[in-house]
XYZ file of C-alpha atoms in Angstrom:
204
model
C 15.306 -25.404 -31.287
C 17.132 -25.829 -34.530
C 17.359 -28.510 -37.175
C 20.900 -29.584 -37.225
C 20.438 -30.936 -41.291
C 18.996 -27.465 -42.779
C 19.214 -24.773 -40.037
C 15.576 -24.243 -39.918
C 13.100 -24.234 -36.985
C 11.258 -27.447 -37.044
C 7.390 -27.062 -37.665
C 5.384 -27.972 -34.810
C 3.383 -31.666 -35.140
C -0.182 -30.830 -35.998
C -1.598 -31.833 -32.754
C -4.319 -29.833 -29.795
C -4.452 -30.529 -26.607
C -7.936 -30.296 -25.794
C -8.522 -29.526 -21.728
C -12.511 -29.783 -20.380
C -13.352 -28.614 -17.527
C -16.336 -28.454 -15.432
C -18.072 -25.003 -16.463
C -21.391 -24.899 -18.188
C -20.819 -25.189 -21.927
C -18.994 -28.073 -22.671
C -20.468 -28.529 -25.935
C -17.150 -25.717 -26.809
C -15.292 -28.495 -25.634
C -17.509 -30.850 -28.062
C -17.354 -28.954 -30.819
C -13.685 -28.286 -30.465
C -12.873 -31.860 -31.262
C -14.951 -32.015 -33.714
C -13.609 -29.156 -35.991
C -10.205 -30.457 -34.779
C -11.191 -33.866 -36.819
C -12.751 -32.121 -39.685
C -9.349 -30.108 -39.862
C -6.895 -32.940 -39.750
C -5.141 -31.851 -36.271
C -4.405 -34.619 -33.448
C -6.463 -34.365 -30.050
C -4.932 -34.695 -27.176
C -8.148 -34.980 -24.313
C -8.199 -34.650 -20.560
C -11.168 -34.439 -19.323
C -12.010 -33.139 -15.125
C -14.753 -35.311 -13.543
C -16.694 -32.039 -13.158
C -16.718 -31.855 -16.957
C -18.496 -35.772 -17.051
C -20.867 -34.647 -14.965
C -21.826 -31.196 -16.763
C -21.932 -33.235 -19.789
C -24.630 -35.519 -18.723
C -26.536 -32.267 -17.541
C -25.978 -30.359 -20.390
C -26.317 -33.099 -23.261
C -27.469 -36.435 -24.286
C -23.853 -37.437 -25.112
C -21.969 -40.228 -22.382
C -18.371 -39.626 -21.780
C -17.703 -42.774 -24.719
C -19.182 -40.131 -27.047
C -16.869 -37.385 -25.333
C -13.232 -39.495 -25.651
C -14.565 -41.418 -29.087
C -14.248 -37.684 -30.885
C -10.881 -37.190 -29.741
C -7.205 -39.149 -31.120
C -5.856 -39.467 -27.541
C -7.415 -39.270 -24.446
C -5.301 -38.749 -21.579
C -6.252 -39.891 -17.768
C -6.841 -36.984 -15.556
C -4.843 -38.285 -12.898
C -1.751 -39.746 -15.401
C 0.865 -36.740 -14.493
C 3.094 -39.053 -16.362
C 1.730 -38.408 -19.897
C 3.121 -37.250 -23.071
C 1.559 -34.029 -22.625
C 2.804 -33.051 -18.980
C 6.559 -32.677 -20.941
C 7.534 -30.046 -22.553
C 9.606 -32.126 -25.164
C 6.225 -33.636 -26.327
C 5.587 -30.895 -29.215
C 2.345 -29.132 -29.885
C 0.622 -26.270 -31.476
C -0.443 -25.596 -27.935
C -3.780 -25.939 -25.823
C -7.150 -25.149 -25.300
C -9.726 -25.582 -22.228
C -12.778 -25.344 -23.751
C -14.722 -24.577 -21.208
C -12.564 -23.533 -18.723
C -13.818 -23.022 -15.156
C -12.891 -20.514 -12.507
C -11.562 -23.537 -10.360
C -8.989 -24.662 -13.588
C -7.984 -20.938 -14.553
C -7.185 -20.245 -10.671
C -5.042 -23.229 -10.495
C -2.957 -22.501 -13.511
C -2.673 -19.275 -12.524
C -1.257 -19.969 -9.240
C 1.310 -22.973 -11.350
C 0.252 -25.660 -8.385
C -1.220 -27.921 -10.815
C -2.756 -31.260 -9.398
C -4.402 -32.805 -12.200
C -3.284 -33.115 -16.122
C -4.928 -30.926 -17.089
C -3.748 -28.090 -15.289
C -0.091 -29.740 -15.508
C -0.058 -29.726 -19.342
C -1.264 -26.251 -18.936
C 1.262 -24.824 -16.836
C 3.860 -27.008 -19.317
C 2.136 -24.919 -22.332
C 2.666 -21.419 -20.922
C 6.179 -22.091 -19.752
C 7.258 -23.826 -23.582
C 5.818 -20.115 -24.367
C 2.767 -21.937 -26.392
C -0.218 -20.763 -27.629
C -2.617 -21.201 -24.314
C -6.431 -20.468 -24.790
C -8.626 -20.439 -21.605
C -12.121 -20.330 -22.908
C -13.681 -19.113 -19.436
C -17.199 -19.076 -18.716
C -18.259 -17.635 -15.721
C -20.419 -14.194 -15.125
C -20.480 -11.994 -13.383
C -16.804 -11.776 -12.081
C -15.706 -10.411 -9.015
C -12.289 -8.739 -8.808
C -10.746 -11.752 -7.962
C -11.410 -13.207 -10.835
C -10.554 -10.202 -12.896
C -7.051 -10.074 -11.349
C -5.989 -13.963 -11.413
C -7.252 -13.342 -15.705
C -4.846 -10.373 -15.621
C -1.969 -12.551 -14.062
C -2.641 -15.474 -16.710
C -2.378 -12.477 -19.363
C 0.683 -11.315 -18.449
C 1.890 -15.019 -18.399
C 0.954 -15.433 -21.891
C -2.282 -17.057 -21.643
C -5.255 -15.340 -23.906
C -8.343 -15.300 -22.402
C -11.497 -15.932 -24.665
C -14.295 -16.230 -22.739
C -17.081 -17.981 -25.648
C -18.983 -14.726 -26.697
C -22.141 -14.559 -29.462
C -20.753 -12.334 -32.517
C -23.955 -10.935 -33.343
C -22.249 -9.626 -36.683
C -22.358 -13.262 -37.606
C -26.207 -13.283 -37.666
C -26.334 -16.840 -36.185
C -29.798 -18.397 -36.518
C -28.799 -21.312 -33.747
C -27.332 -21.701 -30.769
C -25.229 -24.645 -32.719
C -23.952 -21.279 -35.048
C -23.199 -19.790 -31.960
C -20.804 -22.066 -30.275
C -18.993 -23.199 -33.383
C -18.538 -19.465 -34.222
C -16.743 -18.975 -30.578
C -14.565 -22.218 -31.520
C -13.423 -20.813 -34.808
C -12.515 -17.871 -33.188
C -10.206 -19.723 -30.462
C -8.966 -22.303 -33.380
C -7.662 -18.967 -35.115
C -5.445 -18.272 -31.886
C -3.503 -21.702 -33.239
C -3.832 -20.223 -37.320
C -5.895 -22.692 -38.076
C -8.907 -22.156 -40.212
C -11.972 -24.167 -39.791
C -14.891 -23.767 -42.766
C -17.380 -23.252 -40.323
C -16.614 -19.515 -38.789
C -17.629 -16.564 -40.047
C -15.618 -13.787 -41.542
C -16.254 -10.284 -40.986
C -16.208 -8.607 -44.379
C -17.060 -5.216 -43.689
C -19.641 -3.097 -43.217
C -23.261 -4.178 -45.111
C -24.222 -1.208 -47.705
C -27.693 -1.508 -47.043
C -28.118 1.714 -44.248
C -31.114 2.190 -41.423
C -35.013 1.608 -43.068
């Protein structure tokens, strides 16, 4: 798309959409909103009802603490919504976490929630997609539907400790593995750790 005034490719709106689903870890999907608010980027939230219910399992939050961190929160069910159109312009999305269940369905492009819809609208605007799955261990199914997302454009980033980082918390851990998929989008958040070479200081 070109801007008829200068010639130039518009710059996409700085706006996420932010997909949970119901895998353990939805404090990715947390703290993905939250560094998304510190860094002055739009949310866009759907939320599965699997993810509700991990999130009363897995946290002290209620789903008003869930939506109340993100700008928009989309209805799971509301295939009508900005974000199930292409012409409704993003930086892309997220699933933070994203569950076998979700990544099958995008993979297969029969999508019958939001979620999955703005997904499979995301891959084929050739967007940045970023399926944050959490599963283990995987079976060759699994391996093979991640393969086909791959070569559809999605990146797969399952939420892995960098031990490099030295985290001291499980809090350091998780907001580590969101910087790292918030750098899929180029954008910078304060809180990840940079790898800066090699320490000096060899074996005792």
């Amino acid at each position: 798309m070109v801007d008829d005034v200068n010639g130039a490719v518009p710059i996409a709106p700085k706006r996420l959409v932010v997909g949970i689903s119901g895998a353990s870890g939805v404090i990715y999907g947390v703290r993905m909103l939250e560094a998304l608010r510190d860094l002055g980027v739009e949310s866009h939230l759907v939320v599965t009802r699997a993810a509700l219910l991990t999130l009363s399992q897995e946290t002290d939050l209620s789903a008003d603490d869930l939506t109340g961190r993100a700008d928009v929160v989309h209805k799971l069910a509301d295939v009508g919504a900005s974000i199930a159109s292409g012409s409704f312009r993003t930086l892309g999305m997220v699933v933070a976490p994203c569950s076998v269940r979700t990544m099958s369905e995008i993979a297969t492009g029969v999508t019958s929630t939001l979620l999955t819809r703005a997904a499979d609208v995301t891959l084929k605007e050739r967007r940045p997609l970023v399926l944050m799955v959490r599963e283990t261990p995987l079976h060759l199914g699994h391996l093979r539907t991640m393969t086909a997302l791959a070569e559809m454009g999605a990146v797969i980033a399952p939420p892995l400790p960098a031990f490099y980082a030295r985290p001291e918390t499980i809090e350091a851990m998780v907001d580590q593995s969101v910087g790292r998929a918030l750098d899929l989008f180029g954008l910078d958040w304060a809180a990840t750790r940079r790898w800066s070479g090699l320490s000096k200081a060899g074996p005792a």
